[in-house]
Coordinates of C-alpha atoms and ligand atoms in Angstrom, one line a residue:
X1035 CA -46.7 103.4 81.4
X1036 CA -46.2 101.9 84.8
X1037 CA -46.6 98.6 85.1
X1038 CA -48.6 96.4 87.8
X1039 CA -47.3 93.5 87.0
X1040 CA -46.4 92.7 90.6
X1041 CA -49.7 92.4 91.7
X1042 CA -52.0 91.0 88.9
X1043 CA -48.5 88.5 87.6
X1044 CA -48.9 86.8 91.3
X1045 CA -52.4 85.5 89.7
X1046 CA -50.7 84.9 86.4
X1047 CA -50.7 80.7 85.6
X1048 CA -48.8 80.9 82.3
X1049 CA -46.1 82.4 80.6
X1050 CA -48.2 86.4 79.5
X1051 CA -47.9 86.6 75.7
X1052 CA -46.9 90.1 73.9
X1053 CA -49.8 92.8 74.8
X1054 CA -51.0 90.7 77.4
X1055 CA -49.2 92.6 80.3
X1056 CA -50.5 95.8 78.6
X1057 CA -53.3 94.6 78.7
X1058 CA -53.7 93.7 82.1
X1059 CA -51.9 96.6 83.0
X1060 CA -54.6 99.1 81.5
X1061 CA -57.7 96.5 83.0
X1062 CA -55.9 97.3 86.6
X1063 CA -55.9 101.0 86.2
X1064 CA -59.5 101.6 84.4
X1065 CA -62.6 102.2 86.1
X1066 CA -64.6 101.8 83.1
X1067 CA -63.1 100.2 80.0
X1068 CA -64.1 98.7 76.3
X1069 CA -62.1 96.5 75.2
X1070 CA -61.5 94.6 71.9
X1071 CA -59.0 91.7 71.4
X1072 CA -59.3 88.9 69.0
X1073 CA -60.0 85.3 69.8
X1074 CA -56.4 83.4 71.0
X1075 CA -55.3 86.7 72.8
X1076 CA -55.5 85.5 76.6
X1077 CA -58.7 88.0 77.5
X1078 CA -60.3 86.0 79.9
X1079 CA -57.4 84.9 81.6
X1080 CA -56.4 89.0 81.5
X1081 CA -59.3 90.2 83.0
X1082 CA -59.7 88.1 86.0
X1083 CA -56.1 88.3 87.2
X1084 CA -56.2 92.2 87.0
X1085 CA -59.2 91.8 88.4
X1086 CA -58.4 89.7 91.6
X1087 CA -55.1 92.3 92.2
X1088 CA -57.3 95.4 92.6
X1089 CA -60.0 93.1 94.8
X1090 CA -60.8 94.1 98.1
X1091 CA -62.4 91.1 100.9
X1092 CA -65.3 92.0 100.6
X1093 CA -66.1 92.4 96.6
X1094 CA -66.9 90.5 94.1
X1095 CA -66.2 89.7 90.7
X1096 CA -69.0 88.8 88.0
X1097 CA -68.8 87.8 84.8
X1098 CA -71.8 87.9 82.5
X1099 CA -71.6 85.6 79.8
X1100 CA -74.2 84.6 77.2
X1101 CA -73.2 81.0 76.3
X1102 CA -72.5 77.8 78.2
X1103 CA -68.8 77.3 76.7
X1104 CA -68.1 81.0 77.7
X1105 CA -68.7 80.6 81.3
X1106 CA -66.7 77.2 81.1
X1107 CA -63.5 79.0 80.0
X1108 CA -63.7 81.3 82.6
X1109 CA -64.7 78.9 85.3
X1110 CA -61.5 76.7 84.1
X1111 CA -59.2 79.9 84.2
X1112 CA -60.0 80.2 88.1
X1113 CA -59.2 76.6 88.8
X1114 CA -55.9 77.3 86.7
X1115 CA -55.6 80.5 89.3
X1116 CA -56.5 78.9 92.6
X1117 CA -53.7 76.5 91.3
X1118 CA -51.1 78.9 90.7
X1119 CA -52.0 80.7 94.2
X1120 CA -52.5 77.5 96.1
X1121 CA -55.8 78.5 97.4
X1122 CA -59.0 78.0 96.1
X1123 CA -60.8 80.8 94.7
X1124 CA -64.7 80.3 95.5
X1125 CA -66.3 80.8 92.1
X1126 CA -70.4 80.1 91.4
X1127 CA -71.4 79.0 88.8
X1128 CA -75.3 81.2 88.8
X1129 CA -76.7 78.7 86.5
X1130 CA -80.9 78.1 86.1
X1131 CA -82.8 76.6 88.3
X1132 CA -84.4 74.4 84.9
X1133 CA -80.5 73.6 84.3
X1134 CA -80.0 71.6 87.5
X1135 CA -83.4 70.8 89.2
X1136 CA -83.1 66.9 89.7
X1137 CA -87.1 67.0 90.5
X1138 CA -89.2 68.9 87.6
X1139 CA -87.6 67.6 84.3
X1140 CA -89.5 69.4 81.6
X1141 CA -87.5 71.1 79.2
X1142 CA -90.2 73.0 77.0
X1143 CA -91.7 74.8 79.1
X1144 CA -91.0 78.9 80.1
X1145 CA -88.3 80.0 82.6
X1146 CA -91.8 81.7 84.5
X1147 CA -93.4 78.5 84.0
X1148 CA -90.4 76.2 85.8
X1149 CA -90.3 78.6 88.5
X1150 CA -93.9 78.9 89.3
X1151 CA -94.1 75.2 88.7
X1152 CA -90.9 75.1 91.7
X1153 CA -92.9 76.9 93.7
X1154 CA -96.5 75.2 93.7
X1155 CA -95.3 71.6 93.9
X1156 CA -94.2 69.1 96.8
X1157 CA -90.7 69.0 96.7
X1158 CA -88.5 66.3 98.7
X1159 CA -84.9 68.1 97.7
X1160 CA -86.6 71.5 99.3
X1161 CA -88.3 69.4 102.5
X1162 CA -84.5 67.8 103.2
X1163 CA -82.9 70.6 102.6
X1164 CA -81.1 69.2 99.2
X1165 CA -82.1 71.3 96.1
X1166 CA -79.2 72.5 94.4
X1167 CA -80.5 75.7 93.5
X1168 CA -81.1 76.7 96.8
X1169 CA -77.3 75.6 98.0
X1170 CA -76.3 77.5 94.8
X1171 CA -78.0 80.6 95.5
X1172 CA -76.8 79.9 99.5
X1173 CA -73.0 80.2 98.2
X1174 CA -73.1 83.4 96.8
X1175 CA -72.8 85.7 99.4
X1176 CA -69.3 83.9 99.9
X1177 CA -68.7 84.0 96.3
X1178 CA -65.4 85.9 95.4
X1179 CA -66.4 84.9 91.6
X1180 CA -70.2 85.0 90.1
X1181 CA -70.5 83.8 86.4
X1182 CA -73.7 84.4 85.3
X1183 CA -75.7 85.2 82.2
X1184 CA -76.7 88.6 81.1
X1185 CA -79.7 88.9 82.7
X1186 CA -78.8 89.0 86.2
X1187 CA -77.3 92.6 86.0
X1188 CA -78.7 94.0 82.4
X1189 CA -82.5 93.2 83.3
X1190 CA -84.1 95.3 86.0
X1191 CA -86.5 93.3 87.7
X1192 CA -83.7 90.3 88.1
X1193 CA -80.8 93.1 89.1
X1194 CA -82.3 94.1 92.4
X1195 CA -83.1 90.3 93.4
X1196 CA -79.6 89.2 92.3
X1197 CA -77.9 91.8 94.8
X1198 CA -79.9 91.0 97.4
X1199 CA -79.3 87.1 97.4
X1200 CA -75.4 87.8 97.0
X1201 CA -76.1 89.9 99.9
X1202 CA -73.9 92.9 97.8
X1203 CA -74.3 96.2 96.5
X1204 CA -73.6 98.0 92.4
X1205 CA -70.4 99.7 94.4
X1206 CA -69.0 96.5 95.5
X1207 CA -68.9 94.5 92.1
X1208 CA -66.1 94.1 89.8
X1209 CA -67.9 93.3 86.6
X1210 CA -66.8 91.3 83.3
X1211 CA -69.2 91.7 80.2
X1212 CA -68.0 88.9 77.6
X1213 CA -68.8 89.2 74.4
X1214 CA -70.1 92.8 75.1
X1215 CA -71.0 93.0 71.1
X1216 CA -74.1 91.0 72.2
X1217 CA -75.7 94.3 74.1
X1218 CA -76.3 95.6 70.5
X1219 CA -78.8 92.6 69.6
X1220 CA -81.5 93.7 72.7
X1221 CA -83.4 90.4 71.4
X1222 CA -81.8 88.6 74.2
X1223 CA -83.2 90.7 76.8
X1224 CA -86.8 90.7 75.4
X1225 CA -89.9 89.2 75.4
X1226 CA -92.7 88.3 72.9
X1227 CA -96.3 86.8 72.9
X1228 CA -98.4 84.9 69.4
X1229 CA -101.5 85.1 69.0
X1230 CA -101.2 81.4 69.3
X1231 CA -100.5 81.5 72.7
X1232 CA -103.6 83.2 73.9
X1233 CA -105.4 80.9 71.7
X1234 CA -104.5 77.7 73.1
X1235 CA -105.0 79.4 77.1
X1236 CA -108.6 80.2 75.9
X1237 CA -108.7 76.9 75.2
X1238 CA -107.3 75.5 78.3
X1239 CA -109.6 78.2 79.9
X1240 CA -112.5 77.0 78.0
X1241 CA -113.5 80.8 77.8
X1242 CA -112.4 83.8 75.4
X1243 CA -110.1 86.3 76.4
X1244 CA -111.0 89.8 75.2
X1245 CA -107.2 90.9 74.8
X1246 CA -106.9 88.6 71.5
X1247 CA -107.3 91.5 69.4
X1248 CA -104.5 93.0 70.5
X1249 CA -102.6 91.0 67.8
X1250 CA -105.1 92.3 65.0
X1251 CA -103.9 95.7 62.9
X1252 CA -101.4 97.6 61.6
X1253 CA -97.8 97.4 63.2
X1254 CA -97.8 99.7 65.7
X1255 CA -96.8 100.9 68.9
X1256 CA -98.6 99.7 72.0
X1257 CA -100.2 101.1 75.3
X1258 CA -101.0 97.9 77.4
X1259 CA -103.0 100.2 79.9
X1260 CA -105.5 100.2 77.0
X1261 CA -106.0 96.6 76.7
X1262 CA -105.6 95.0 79.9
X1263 CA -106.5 95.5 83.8
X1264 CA -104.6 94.4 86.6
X1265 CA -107.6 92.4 88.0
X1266 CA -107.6 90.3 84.2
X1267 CA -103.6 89.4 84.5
X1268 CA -104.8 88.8 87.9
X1269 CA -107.0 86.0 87.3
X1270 CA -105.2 85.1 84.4
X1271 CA -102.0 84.7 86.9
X1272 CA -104.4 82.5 89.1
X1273 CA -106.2 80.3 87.1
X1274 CA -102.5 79.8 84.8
X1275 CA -101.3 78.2 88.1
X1276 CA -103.9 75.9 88.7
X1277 CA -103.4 74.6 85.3
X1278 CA -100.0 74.5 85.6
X1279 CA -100.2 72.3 88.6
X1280 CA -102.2 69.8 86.6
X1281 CA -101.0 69.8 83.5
X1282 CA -97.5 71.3 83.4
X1283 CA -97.6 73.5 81.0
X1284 CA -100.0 75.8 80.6
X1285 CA -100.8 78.9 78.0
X1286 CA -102.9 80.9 80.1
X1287 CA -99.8 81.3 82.7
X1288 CA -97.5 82.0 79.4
X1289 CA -100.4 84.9 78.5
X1290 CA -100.1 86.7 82.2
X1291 CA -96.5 86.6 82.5
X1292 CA -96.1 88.4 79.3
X1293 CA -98.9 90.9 79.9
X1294 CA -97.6 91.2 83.8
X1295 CA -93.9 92.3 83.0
X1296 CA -95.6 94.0 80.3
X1297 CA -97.5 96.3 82.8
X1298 CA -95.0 96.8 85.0
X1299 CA -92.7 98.0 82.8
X1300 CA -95.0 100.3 81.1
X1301 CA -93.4 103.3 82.1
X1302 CA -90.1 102.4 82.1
X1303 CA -88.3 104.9 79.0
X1304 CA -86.2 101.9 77.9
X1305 CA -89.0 99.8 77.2
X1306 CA -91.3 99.5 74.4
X1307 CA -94.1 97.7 73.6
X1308 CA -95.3 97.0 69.8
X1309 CA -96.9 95.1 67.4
X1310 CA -95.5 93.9 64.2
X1311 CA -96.3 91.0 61.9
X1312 CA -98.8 89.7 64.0
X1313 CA -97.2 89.2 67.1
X1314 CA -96.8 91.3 70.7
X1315 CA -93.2 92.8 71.6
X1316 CA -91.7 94.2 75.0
X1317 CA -87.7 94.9 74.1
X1318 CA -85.4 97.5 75.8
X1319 CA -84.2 100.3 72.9
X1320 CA -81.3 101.7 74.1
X1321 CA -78.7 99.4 75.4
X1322 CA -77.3 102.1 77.1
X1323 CA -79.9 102.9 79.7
X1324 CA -79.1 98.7 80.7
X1325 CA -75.6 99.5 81.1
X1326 CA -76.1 102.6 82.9
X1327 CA -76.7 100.8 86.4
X1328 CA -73.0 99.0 86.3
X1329 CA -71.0 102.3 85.9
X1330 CA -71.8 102.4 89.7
X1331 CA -69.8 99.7 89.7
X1332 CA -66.0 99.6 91.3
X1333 CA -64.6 98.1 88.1
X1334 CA -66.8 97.8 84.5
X1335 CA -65.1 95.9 81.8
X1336 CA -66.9 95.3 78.8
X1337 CA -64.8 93.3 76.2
X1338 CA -65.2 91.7 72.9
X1339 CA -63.2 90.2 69.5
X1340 CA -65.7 92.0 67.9
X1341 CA -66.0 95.5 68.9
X1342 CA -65.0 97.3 65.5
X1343 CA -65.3 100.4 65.5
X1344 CA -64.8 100.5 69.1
X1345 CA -65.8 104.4 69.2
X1346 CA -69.1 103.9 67.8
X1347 CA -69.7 101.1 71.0
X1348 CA -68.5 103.5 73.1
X1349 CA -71.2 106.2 72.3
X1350 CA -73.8 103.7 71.6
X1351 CA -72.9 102.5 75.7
X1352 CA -72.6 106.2 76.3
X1353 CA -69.4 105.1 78.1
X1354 CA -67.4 107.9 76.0
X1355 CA -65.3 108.6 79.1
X1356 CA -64.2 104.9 79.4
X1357 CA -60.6 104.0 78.2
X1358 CA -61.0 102.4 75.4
X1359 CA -58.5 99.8 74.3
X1360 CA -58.1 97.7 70.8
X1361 CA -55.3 94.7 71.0
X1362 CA -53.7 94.2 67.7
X1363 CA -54.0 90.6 66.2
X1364 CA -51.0 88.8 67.2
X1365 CA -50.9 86.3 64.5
X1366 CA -49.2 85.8 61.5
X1367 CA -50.5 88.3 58.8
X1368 CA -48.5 85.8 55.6
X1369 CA -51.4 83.5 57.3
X1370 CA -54.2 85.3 56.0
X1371 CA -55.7 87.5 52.9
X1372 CA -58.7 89.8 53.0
X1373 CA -59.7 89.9 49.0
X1374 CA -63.2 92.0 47.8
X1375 CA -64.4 92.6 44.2
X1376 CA -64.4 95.6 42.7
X1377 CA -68.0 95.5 41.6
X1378 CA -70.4 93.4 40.1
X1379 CA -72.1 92.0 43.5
X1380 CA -74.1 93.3 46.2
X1381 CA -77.0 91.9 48.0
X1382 CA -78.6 95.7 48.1
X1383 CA -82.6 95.2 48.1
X1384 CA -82.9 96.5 44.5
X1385 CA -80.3 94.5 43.4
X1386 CA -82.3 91.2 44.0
X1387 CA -83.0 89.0 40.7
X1388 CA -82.5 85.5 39.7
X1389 CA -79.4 86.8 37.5
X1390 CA -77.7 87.7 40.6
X1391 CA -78.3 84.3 42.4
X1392 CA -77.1 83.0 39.8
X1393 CA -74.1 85.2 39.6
X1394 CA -73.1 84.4 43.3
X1395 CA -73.5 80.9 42.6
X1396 CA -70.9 80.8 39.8
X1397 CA -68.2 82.9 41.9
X1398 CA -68.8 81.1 44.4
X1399 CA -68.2 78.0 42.5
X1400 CA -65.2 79.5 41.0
X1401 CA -63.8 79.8 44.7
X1402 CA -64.8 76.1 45.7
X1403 CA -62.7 74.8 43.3
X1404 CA -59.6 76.4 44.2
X1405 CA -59.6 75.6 47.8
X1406 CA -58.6 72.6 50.2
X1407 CA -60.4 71.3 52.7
X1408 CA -63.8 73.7 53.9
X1409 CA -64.9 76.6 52.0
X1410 CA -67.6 78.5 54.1
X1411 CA -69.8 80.5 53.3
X1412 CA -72.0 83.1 54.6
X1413 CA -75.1 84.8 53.6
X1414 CA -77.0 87.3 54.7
X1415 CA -79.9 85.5 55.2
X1416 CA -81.4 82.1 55.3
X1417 CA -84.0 82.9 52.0
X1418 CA -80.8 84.7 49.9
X1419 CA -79.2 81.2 50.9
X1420 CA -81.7 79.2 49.6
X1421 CA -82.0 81.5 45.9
X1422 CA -77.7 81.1 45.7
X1423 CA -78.1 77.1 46.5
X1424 CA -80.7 76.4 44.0
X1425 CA -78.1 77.9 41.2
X1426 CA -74.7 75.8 43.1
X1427 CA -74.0 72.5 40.9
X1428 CA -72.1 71.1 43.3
X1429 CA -73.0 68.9 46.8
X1430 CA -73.7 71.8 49.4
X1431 CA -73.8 70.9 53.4
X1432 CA -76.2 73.5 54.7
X1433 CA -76.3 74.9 58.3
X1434 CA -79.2 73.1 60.3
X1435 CA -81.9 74.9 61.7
X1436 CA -82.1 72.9 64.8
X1437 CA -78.9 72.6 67.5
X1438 CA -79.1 69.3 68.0
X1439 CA -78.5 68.7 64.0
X1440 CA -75.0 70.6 63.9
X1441 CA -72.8 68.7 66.1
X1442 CA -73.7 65.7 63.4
X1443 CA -73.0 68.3 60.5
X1444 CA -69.8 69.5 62.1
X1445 CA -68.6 65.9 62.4
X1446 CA -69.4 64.8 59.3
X1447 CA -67.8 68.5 57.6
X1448 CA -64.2 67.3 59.5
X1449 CA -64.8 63.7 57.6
X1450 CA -64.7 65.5 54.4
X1451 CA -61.8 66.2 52.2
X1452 CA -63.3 69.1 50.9
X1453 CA -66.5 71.1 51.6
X1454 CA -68.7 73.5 50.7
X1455 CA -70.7 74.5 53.7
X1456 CA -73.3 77.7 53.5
X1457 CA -74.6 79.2 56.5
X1458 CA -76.6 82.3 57.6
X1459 CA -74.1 85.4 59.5
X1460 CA -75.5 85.6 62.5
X1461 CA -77.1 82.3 62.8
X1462 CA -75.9 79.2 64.6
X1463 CA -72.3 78.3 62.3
X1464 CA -70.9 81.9 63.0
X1465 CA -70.4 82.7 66.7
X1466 CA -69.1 79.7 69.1
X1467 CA -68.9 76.9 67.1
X1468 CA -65.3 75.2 66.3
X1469 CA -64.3 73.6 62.9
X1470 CA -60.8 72.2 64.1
X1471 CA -58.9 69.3 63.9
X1472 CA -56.2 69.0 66.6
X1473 CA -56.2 72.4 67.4
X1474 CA -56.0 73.3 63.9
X1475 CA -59.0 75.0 61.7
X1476 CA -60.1 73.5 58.7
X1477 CA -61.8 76.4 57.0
X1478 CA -59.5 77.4 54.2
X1479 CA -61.6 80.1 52.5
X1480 CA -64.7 82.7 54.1
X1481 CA -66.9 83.5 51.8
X1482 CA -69.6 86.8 52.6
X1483 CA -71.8 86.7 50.1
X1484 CA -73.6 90.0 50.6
X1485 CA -72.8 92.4 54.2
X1486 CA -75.3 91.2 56.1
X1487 CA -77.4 94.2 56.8
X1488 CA -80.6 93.8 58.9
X1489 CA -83.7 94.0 56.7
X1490 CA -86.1 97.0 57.5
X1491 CA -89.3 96.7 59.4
X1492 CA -91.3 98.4 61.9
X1493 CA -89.1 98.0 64.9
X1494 CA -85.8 99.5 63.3
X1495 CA -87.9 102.3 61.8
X1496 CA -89.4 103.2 65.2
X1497 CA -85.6 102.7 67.2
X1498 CA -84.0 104.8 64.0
X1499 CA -86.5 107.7 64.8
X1500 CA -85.4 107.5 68.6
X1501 CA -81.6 107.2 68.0
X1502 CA -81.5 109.5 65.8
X1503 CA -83.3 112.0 67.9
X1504 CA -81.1 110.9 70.7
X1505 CA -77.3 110.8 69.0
X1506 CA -78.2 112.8 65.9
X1507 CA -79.5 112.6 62.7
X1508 CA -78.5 109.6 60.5
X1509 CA -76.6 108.2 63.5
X1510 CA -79.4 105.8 64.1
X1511 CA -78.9 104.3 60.3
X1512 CA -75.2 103.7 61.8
X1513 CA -76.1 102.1 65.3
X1514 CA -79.1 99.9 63.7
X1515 CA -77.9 99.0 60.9
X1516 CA -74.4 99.5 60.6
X1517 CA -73.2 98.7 63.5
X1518 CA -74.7 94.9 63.6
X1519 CA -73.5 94.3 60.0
X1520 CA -69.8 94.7 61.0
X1521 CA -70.4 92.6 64.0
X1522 CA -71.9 90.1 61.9
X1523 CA -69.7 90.0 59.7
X1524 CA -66.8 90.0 61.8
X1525 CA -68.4 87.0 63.5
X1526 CA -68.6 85.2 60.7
X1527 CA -64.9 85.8 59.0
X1528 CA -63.5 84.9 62.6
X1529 CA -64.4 81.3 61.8
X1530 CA -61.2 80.8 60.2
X1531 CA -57.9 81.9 61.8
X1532 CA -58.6 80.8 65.3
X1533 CA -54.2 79.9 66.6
X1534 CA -51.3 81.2 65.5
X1535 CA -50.7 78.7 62.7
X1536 CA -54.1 78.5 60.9
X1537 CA -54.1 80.2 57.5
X1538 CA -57.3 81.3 55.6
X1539 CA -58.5 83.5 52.7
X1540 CA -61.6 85.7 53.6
X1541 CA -64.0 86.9 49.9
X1542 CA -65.8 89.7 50.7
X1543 CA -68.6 89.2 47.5
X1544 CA -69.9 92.9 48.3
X1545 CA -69.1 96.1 46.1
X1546 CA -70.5 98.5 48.9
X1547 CA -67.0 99.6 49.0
X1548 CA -68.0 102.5 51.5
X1549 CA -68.8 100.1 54.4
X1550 CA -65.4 98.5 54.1
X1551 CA -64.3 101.3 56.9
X1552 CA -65.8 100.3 59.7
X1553 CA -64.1 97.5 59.8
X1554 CA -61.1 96.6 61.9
X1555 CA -57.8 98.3 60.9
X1556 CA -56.2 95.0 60.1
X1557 CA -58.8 94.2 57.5
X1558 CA -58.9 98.0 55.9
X1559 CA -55.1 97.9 55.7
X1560 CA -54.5 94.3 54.1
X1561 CA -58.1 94.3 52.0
X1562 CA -57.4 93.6 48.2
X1563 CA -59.4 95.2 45.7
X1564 CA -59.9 92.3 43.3
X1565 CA -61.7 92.4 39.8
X1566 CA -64.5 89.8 40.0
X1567 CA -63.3 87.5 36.9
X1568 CA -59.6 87.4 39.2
X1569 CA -61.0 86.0 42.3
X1570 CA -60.2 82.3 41.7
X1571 CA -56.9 83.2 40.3
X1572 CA -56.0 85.1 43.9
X1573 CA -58.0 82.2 46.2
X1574 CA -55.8 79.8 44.2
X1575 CA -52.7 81.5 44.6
X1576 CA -52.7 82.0 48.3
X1577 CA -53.6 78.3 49.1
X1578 CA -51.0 77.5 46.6
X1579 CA -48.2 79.5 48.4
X1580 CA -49.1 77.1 51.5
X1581 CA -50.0 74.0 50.1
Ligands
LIG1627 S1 -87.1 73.2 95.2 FE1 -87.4 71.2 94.3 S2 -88.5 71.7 92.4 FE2 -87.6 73.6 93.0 S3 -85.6 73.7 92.0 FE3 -85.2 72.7 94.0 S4 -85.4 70.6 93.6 FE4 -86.3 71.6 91.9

């Protein structure tokens, strides 16, 4: 392959580690690429140099990023750039108004709400010509860098206003999705009302609201046209305000936002609008039809550690023509063991009892005992947690339901000797959160107690019909249920091995052998087959061969 090292190695500030310059090398020549490489490998840092050598003046680069500490790394690989190049790249930093608004300080209130509330009241910082959001948004035209979350380019109503303030176009963006696994879980891009809500506005309103029913029945599928006029969101709109203005916060302004982006997405293909359990839904169903807008795009770089198996992304994006790229994990593979029993455990639905709580509990015991420091553990879900922990005989630190409880938890967990934390996959303990000391983990052994598949109910039934109709029959089991297990999973047992030197054992407590190959190559290739009564025994002896 040629390489471009030349132009994206000018960019460069550190010495490039093995597959790096591949790496960058493939980023400069793709229009349209998926890639996976695991956490340590230098992605970030990849992407934007390859980026900045194929950037013309007048582009842009955007990264979309879902979390906080994910924007921070890229916005401190720029500074490490502008340092290597001696001039400073102009990056923004798109965060929300709510974040930096140094009038309105209200913190539970809707993003809808803050806005509206912006926009209604006196302001000083707007008068003088001093609110940092409006200098933010002011800077972005200039912007050679945008870092931004999700919703600026994957939600429709937002992309049109985004382009317009950075005064750009689809064909002049250069765009970064981080932690592109994300697209899969369309949660994050949708919207939900309680019946509560519209309670509490009829009470602010003093008046009932007709639409309550809407929340009575069956779970079904919704048509909004049916149960509400523009004139009622109207006035809903209105009166919300004035309340708003008063009281800051209001419930009858919650109500008409929902039922306004509601209506006007209505007819939008991607969108659908349900009711399940009680409550009112409006989520996108194919993350594809999201996407679709960016391949426009001059560059579209959608990259991951968890992207396994990186085909099935690529036809769930419908990007099938995109290169596709999977970076081997560079670290030591003596420094790690991927062990699952032969049988005897599965969390399968029908499978449920008290004697298999029970069971868990005592393996998981058994694997306690024969490792240092942290053994983690992850469940499927927070109720299977609870049934295993009422069986466990020994002190058990549980993942906290709030956020502002786990920075305690984690310090207190790096105090301790020895652990045995349980948490949820895909809950708060298994996707950006750091158990290290010095630089080095403390988790010693994974435990996935039970693949993490998602539990059936209306909405998957209703998507599964769709997919499959869409990609085939059966293919909709594998993007909805499937596909999100692996990613889970994968999330979770990357807690571990996060540098070069860190050395874990990951327990796979699931016989549903047949799932095992979806995983990533490294992990079908080095997976033990272990007899359930044998697992200690093999725990013990791999933390014994490092102790
Ligand atoms: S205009 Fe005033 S209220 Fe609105 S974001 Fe700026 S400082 Fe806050």
């Amino acid at each position: 392959m040629i390489s471009f090292k030349m132009l994206y190695l000018k960019y460069f500030p550190y010495n490039p580690r093995p597959f790096q310059d591949e790496l960058m090398d493939r980023i400069f020549m793709s229009n349209i690429m998926l890639c996976e490489a695991p956490t340590g490998s230098g992605k970030s840092i990849a992407s934007l140099c390859s980026f900045l050598a194929d950037k013309k003046e007048e582009e842009k680069i955007v990264v979309l990023t879902r979390t906080k500490s994910q924007a921070d790394i890229y916005l401190g690989e720029i500074k490490k750039i502008s340092e290597k190049i001696k001039k400073t790249i102009s990056a923004v930093h798109l965060v929300s108004k709510q974040e930096i608004c140094p009038k309105l300080k209200y913190s539970d209130i809707t993003y809808e709400e803050f806005n509206q509330l912006c926009r209604v009241s006196e302001c000083e910082y707007r008068d003088r010509n001093d609110c940092p959001y409006i200098k933010l948004q002011k800077k972005l035209p200039r912007a050679e860098v945008i870092v931004a979350s999700y919703n600026y380019l994957l939600y429709p109503p937002l992309r049109d206003y985004f382009l317009d303030r950075a005064e750009t176009t689809l064909e002049n963006l250069m765009v970064i999705v981080d932690e592109a696994h994300n697209l899969l879980n369309l949660d994050i891009l949708g919207r939900k009302i309680k019946e509560k809500t519209v309670k509490l506005a009829e009470k602010e309103l003093k008046e009932r609201i007709p639409l309550r029913r809407i929340f009575k029945g069956e779970d079904s599928m919704i048509d909004i046209s049916g149960w509400i006029e523009p004139e009622e969101i109207r006035y809903l709109y209105e009166m919300g305000t004035e309340i708003l203005k008063e009281k800051k916060i209001s419930f009858t302004f919650r109500t008409a936002c929902f039922f306004l982006n509601a209506y006007k997405l209505r007819y939008n293909e991607n969108f659908m609008i349900y009711r399940q359990n009680g409550e009112i839904f409006l989520k996108p169903i194919f993350p594809s039809k999201l996407i679709e807008p960016l391949i426009y795009c001059k560059k579209l770089l959608l990259m991951s550690a968890t992207l396994s198996p990186i085909e099935g992304y690529a036809t769930l994006y419908e990007l099938e023509k995109a290169e596709v790229y999977s970076m081997p994990n560079l670290f030591p593979k003596e420094n790690r063991r991927y062990l699952v029993i032969r049988s005897g455990l599965n969390t399968r639905l029908e499978s449920r009892d008290a004697m298999l709580w029970k069971k868990y509990a005592k393996t998981i015991e058994e694997i306690y005992k024969s490792t240092p420091r942290i053994t983690l553990v992850f469940f499927p879900s927070y109720e299977i947690l609870k049934e295993v922990h009422s069986f466990v005989n020994f002190n058990v630190f549980i993942e906290p339901k709030e956020n502002k409880e786990l920075k305690t938890l984690i310090e207190k967990i790096k105090n301790e000797k020895k652990a045995l934390l349980f948490a949820v996959c895909g809950g708060k303990l298994s996707e950006g959160v750091e158990f290290t000391i010095d630089g080095s983990s403390i988790v010693k052994t994974i435990v996935i107690a039970g693949l993490p598949f998602p539990v059936p109910n209306f909405e998957l039934e209703l998507k599964r019909e769709l997919y499959d109709r869409k990609f085939g029959y059966g293919r909709g089991y594998f993007f909805l249920h499937v596909l999100p297990m692996v990613n889970k999973t994968l999330q979770a047992t990357g807690r571990a091995i996060r540098s070069a030197n860190d050395r874990a054992v990951v327990v796979f407590l699931d016989d549903r052998l047949e799932h095992y190959r979806y995983f990533p190559q490294e992990i079908r290739e080095e997976l033990e087959l272990v007899e359930i009564e044998k697992i200690r025994e093999k725990v013990e002896e791999f933390h014994k061969t490092y102790a």
